[in-house]
Coordinates of C-alpha atoms and ligand atoms in Angstrom, one line a residue:
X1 CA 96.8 176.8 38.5
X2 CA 96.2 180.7 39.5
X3 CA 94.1 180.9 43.0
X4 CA 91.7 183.8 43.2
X5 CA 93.9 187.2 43.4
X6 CA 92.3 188.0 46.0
X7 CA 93.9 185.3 48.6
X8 CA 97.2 186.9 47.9
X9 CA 97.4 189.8 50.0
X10 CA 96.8 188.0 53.2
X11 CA 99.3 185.1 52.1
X12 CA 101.6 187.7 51.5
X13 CA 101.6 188.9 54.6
X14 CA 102.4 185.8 56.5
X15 CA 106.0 185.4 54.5
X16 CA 108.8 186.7 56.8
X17 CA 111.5 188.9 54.7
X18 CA 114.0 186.4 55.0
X19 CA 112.2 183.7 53.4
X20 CA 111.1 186.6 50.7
X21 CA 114.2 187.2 50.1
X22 CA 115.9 183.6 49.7
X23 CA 113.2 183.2 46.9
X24 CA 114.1 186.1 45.6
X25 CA 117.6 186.1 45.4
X26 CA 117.1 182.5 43.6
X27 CA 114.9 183.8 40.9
X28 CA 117.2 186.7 40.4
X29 CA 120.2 184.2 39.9
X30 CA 118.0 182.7 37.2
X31 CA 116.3 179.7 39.4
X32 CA 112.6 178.7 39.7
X33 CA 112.0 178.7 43.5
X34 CA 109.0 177.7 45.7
X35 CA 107.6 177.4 48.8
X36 CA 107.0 173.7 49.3
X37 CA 105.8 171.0 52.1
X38 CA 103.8 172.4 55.2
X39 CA 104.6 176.0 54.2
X40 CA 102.0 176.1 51.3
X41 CA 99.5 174.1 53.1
X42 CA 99.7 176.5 56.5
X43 CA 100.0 179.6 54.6
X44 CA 96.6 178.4 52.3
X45 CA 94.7 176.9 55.7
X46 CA 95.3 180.3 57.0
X47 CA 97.8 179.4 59.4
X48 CA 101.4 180.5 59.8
X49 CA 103.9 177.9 59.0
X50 CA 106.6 176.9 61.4
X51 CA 109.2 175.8 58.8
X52 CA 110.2 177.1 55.7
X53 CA 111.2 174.9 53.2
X54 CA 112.2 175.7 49.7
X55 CA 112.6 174.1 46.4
X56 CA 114.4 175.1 43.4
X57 CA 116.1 173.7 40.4
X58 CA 119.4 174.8 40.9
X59 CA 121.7 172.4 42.3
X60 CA 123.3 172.2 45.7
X61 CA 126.4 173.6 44.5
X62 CA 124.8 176.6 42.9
X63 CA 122.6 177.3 45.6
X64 CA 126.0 177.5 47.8
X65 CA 127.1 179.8 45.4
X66 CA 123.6 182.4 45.7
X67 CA 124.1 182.3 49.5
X68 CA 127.1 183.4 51.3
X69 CA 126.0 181.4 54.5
X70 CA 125.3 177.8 54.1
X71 CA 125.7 174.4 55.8
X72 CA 125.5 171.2 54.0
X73 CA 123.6 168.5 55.8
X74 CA 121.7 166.4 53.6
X75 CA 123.5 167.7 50.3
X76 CA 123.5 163.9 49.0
X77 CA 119.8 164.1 49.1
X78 CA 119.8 167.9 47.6
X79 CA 119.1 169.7 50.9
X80 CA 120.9 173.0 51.8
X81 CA 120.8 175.0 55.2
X82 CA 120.7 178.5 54.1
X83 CA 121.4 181.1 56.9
X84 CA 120.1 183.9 56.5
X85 CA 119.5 186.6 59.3
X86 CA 119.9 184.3 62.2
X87 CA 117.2 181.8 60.1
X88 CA 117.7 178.7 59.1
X89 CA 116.3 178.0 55.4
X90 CA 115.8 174.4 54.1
X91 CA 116.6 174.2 50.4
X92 CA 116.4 171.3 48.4
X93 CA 117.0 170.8 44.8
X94 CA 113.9 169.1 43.2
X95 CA 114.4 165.8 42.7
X96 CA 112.9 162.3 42.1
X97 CA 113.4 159.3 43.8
X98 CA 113.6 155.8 42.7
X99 CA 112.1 152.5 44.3
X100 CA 112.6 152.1 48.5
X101 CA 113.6 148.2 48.5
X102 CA 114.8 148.7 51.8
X103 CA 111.7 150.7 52.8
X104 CA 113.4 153.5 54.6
X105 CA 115.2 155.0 51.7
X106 CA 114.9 155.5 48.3
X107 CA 117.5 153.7 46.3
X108 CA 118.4 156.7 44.1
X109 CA 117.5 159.8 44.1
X110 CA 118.1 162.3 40.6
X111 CA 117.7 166.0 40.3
X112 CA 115.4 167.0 37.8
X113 CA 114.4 170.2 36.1
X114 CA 110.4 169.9 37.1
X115 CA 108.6 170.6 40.4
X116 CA 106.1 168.7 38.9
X117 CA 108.0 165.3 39.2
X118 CA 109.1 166.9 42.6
X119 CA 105.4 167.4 44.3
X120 CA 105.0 163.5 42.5
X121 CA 107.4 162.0 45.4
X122 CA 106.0 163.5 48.1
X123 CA 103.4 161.4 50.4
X124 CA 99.5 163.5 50.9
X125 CA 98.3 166.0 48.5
X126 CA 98.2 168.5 51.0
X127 CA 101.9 168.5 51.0
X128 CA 102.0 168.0 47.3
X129 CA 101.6 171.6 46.5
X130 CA 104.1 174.3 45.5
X131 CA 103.7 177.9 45.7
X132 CA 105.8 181.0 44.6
X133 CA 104.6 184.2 46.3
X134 CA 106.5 186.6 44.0
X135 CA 105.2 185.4 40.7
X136 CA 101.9 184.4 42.6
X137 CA 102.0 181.0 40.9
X138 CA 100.5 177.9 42.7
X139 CA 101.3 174.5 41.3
X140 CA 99.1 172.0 42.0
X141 CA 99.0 169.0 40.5
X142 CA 97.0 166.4 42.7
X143 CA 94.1 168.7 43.5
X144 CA 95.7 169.7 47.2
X145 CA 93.6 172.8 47.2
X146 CA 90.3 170.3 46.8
X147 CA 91.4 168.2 49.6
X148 CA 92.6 171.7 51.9
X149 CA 88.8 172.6 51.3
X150 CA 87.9 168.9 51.9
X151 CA 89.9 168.7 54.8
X152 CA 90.9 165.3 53.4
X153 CA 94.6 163.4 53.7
X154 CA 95.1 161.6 50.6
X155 CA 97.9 160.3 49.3
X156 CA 99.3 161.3 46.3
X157 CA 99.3 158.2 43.3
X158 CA 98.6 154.6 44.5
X159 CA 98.5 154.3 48.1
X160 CA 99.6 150.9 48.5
X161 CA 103.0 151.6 46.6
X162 CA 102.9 154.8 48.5
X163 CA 102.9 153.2 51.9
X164 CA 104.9 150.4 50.6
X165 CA 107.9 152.3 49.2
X166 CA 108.2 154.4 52.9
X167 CA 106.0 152.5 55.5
X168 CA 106.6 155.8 57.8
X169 CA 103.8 157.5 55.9
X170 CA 100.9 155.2 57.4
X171 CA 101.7 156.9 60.4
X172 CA 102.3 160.5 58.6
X173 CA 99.0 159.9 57.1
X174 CA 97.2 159.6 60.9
X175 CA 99.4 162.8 62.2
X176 CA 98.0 164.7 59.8
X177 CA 95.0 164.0 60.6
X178 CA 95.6 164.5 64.1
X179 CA 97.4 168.0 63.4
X180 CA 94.8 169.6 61.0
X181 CA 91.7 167.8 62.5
X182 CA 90.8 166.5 58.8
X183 CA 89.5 163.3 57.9
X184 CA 91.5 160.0 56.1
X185 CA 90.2 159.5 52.5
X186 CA 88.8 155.8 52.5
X187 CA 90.9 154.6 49.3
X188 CA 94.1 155.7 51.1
X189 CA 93.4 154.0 54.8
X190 CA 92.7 150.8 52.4
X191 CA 96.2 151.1 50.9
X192 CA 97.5 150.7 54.9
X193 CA 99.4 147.2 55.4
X194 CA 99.8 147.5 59.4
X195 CA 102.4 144.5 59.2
X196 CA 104.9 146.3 57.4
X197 CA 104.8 149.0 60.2
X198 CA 107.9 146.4 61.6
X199 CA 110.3 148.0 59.3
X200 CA 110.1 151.2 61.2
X201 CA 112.9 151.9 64.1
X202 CA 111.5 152.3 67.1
X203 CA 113.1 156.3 67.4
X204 CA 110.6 156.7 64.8
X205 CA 107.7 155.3 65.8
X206 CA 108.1 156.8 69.3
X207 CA 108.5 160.7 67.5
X208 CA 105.7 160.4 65.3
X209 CA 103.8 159.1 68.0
X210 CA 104.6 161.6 70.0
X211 CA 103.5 164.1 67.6
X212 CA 100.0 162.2 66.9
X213 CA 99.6 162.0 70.7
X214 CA 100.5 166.1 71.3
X215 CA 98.2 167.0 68.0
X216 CA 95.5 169.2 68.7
X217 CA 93.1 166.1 67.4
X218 CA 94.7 163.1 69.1
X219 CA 91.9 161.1 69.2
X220 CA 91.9 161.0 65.2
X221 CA 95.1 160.1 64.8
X222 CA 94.7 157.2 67.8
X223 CA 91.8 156.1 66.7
X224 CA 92.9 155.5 62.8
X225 CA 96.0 153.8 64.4
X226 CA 93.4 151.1 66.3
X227 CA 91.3 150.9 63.1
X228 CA 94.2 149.8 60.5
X229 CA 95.5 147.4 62.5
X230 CA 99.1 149.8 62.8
X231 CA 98.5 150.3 67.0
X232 CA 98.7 146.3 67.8
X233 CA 101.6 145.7 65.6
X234 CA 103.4 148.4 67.0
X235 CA 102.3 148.3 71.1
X236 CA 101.0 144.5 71.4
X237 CA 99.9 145.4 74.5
X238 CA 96.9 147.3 73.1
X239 CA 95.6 144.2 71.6
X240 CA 93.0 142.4 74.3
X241 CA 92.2 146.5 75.2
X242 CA 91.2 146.2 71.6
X243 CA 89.6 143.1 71.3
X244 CA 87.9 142.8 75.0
X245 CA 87.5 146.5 76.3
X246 CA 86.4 148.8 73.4
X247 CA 85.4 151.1 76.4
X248 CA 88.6 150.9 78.0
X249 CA 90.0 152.3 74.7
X250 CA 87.8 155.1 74.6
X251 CA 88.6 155.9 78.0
X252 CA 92.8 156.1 77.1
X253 CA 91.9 158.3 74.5
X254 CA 89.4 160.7 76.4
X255 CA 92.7 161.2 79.0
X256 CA 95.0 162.1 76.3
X257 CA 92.4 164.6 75.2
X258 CA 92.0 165.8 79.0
X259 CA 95.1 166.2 79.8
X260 CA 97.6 169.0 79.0
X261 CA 100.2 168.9 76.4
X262 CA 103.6 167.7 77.4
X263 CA 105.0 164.4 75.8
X264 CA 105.5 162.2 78.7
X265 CA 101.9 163.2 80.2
X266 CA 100.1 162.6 77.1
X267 CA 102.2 159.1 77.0
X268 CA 101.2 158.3 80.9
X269 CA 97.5 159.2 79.8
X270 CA 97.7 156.6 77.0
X271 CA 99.1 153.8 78.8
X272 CA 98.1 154.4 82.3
X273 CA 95.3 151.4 82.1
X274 CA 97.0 149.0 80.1
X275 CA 96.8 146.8 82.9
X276 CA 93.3 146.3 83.5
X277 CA 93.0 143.6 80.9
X278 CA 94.4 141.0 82.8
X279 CA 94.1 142.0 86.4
X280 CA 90.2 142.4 86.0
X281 CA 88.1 140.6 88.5
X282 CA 84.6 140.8 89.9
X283 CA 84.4 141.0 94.1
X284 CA 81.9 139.4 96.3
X285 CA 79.5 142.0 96.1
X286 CA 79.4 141.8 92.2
X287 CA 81.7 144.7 91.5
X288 CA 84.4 144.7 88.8
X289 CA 87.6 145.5 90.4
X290 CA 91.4 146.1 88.9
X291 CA 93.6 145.6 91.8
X292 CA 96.9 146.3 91.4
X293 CA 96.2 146.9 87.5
X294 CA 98.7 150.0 88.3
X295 CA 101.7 147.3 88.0
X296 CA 100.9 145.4 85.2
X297 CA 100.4 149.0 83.4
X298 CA 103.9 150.0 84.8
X299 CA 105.8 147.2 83.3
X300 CA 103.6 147.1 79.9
X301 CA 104.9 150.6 79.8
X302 CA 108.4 149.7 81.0
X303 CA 109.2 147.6 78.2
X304 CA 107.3 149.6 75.8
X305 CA 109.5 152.6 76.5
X306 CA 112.7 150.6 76.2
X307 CA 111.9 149.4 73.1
X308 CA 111.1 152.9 71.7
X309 CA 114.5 154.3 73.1
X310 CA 113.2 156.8 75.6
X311 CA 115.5 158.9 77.1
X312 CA 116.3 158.4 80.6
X313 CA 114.4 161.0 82.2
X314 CA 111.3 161.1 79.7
X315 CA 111.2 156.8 81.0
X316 CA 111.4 157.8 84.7
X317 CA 108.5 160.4 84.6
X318 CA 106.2 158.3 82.4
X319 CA 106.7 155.4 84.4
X320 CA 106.3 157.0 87.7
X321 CA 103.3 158.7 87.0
X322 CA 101.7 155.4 85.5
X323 CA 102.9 153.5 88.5
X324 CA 101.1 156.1 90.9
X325 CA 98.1 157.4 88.9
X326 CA 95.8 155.3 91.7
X327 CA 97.2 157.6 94.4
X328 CA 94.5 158.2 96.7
X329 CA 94.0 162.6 96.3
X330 CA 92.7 162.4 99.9
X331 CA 92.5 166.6 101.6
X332 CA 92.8 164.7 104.7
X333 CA 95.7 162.8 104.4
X334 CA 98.2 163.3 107.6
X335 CA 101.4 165.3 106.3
X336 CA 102.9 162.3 107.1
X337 CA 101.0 160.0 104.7
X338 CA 101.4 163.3 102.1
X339 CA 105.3 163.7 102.5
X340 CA 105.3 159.7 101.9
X341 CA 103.3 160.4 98.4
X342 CA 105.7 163.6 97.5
X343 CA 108.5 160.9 98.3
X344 CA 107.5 158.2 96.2
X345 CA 106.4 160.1 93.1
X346 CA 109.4 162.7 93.6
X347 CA 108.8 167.1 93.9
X348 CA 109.3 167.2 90.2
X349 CA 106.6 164.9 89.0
X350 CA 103.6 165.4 91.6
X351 CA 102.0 168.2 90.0
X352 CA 101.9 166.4 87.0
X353 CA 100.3 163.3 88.8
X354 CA 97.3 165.4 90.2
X355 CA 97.3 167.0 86.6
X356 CA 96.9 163.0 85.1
X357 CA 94.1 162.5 87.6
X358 CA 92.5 165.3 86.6
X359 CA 92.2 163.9 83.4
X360 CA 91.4 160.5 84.2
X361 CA 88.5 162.3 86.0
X362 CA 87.3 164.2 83.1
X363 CA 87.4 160.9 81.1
X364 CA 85.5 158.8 83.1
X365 CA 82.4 160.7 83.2
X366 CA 83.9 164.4 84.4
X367 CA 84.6 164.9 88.1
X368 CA 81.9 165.4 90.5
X369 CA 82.3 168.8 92.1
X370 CA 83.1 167.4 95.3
X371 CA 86.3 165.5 93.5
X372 CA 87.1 168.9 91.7
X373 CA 87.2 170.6 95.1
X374 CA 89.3 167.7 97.1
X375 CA 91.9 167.7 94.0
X376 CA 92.5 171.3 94.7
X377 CA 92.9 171.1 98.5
X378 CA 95.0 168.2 97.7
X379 CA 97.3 170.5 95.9
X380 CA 97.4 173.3 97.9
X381 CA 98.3 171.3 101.0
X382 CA 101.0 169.7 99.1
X383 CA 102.0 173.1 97.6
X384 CA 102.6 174.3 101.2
X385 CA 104.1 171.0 102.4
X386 CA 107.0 172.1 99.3
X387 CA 107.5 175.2 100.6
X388 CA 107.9 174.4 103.9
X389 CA 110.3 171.8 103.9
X390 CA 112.6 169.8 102.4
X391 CA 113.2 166.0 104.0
X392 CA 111.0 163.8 101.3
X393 CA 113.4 161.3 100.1
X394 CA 116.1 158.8 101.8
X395 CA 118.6 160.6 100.1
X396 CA 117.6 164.0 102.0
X397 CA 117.9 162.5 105.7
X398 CA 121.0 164.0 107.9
X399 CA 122.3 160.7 108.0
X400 CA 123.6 158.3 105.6
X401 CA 124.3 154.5 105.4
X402 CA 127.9 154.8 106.4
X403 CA 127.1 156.8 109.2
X404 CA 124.3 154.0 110.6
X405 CA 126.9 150.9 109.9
X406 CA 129.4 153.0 112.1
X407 CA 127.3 153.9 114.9
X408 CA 125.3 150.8 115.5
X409 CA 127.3 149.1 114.5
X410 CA 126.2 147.0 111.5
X411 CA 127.9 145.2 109.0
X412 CA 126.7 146.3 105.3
X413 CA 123.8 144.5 104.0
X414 CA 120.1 144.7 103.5
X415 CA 119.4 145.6 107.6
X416 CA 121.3 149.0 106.7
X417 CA 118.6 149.9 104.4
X418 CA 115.9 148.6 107.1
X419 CA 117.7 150.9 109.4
X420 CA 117.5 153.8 107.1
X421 CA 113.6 153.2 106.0
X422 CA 112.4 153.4 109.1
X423 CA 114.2 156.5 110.3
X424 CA 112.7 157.9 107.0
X425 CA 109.6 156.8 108.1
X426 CA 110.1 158.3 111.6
X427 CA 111.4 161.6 110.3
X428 CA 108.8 161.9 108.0
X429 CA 105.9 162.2 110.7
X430 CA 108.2 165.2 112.2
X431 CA 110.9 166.8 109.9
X432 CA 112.0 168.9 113.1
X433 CA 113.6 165.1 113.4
X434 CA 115.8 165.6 110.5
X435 CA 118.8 166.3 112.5
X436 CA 122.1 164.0 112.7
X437 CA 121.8 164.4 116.9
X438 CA 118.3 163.9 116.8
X439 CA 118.8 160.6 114.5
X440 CA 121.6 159.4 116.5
X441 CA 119.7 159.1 120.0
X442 CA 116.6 157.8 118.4
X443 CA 119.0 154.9 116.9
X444 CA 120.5 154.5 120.5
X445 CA 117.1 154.4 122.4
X446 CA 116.6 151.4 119.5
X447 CA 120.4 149.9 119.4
X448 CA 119.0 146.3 120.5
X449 CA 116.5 146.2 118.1
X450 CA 118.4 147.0 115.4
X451 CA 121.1 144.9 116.1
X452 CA 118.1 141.7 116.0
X453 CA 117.2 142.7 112.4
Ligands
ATP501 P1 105.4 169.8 59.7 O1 104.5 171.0 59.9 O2 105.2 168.7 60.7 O3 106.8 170.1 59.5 P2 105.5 169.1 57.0 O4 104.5 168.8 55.9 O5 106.4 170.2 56.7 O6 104.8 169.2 58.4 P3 107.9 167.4 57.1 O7 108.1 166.1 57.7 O8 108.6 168.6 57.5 O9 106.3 167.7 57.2 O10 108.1 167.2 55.5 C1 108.1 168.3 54.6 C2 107.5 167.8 53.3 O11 108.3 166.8 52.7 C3 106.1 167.2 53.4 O12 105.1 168.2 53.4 C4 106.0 166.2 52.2 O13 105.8 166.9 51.1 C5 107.5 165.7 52.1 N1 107.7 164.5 52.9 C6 108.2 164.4 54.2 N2 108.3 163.1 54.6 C7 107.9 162.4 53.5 C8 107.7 161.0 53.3 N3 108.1 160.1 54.2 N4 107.3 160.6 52.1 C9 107.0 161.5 51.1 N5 107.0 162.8 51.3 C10 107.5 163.3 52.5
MG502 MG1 108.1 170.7 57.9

């Protein structure tokens, strides 16, 4: 199929010379080559792609024979890394694939001669399209045009099989969604089976998560994932916020939207109220309270993060700024009560806690502009509390365990870290006192009671 002529120029213009001229050098060699996968569907919604990925008929070999520069990473599967000018060039011979009995990956997969049978494997019409810029030929075989116009995900062939064969795709098919900000076609959500979700490792489930919950649209993708069942199978915990607290829902959602950006934010927004399921209660007065719902939430998330192989550090930060998203963002909070908070939550992360309120404000209504003002106090003072000092943690005090044990003295045991909590505490309402001689007297003046621990 030929688009209007017109629409050419301005595609044209979003091709970078390198990838112009890896399609050209293959259809000089004799090759079909095309533009295939996100490319085509950016470049036609106007957008400029962020990969490049191209698809010929020439084999693997032969494309390492057209460029001088290759790497072979998924050669079994047809894929070549072309370098090219510091770029890095995806291209894979076309290819079909047979049945997925494992349902991760396909059994066989053959080269073949058509990019018709190519676009056929590939999951949502939108991505089903193939496009050569030099001979300004678009192939297009499943109407992906229609559904780019549509703004419609649909899957290409029987969705059922289609989900079946990879169950990956029921979450591609939401991300999409998400990315572009375009709707699910009915007959496809129907194909979903959430069950078979399970198949799925949890590295994968936690990146295209990730991507849903960074997507310019999160709310589609998050609330398509509720709808079809895939959300509970994957993160039980959701289920009785499901089932009991539609609202509460809604409100998770609305803090992903609020908040900025970054991965382990959006993932505090999303889980920050798992808790209040179970810890709900109503108070003698008739209000509904969630005390402590903070904890509950922290280890709902705890486990959820394990099981989704977080790294290290992206675990710590969501979990911390779950576990203190109730913080109270009081102006007039002593600096002592403030260097306690910055403590706690760590330099690194409180920024990103006042930015999580601010969300959770925004969701629940908006923030009155009294709350708006107090949240920026709030940050100024601790702002000038960073730059002005630097004793926040236990590890940061001029004296260590060792030192204490020596001194007192004190055998090692849990007294030491009595000892060293409550010079924290007493160095944090005056960091002058952050001094080894200052520490020392203040442990003499106290020897006896100490030694009574
Ligand atoms: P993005 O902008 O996120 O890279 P993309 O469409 O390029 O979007 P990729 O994951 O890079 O997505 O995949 C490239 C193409 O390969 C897709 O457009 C689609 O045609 C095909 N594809 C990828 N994963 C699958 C899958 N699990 N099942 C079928 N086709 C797939
Ligand atoms: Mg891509």
């Amino acid at each position: 199929m030929l688009i209007r002529w017109r629409r050419w120029p301005r595609i044209r213009r979003r091709i970078p010379a390198v990838v112009w001229a890896a399609l050209h050098r293959l259809q000089s060699n004799g090759y079909q080559a095309y533009l295939v996968g996100g490319a085509p569907r950016d470049l036609l919604l106007g957008r400029t792609p962020q990969d490049w990925d191209l698809a010929t008929d020439a084999r693997p070999e032969q494309v390492k024979a057209v460029f001088p520069r290759t790497v072979a990473l998924g050669e079994k599967f047809g894929t070549v890394v072309v370098l090219l000018d510091d770029t890095q060039l995806e291209v894979t011979t076309f290819r079909r694939e047979g049945e997925y009995s494992d349902g991760r990956r396909p059994d066989w997969v053959a080269f073949t001669p058509s990019v018709q049978d190519d676009l056929a494997r590939r999951d949502f019409t939108i991505n089903a399209i193939a496009l050569d810029p030099l001979g300004e030929k678009l192939i297009d075989p499943y109407n992906g045009v229609g559904a780019l116009r549509r703004r419609l995900v649909q899957a290409v062939g029987e969705p059922r099989r289609r989900f079946r064969e990879d169950p990956l795709r029921m979450l591609r098919f939401y991300r999409f969604q998400a990315i572009l900000g375009f709707r699910g076609a009915a007959g496809t959500e129907q194909g979903i089976e959430a069950e078979a979700i399970r198949k799925v490792s949890g590295e994968r489930l936690r990146d295209e998560l990730t991507k849903i919950l960074l997507a310019p649209a999160p709310a589609r993708g998050l609330e398509g994932l509720a709808r079809s069942g895939l959300l509970t199978v994957m993160i039980p915990a959701f289920k009785p916020v499901l089932a009991e607290d539609p609202a509460l829902f809604r409100h998770l959602v609305a803090t992903v939207e609020a908040v900025k950006p970054g991965a382990e934010l959006r993932w505090a927004a999303f889980l920050h109220d798992l808790g209040k399921t179970t810890t709900r209660r109503v108070d003698a007065r008739g209000r509904v309270r969630y005390y402590g719902h903070e904890e509950v939430s922290l280890e709902l998330a705890a486990s959820l993060l394990e099981r989704f192989r977080f790294s290290n550090a992206a675990r710590q930060k969501i979990m911390t700024l779950v576990r203190w998203h109730m913080f109270a963002a009081d102006p007039m909070l002593t600096d002592a009560a403030l260097r306690r908070l910055v403590g706690k939550v760590g330099r690194e992360h409180i920024f990103d806690l006042l930015e999580l309120r601010r969300a959770d404000l925004v969701a629940s209504g908006g923030p009155t502009d009294r709350a708006r003002e107090s949240l920026t106090l709030f940050a100024r003072r601790i702002q000038a509390l960073l730059a002005g000092e630097t004793v926040l943690t236990r590890k940061d005090l001029a004296i260590n365990g060792h030192e204490v044990m020596a001194f007192l003295p004190l055998p090692p045991g849990p007294e030491v870290g009595a000892v060293l909590d409550e010079i924290f505490q007493w160095v944090t309402e005056d960091p002058s006192r952050n001094r080894k001689d200052r520490i020392l007297s203040y442990l003499e003046k106290n020897r006896s009671r100490f030694l009574q621990l």
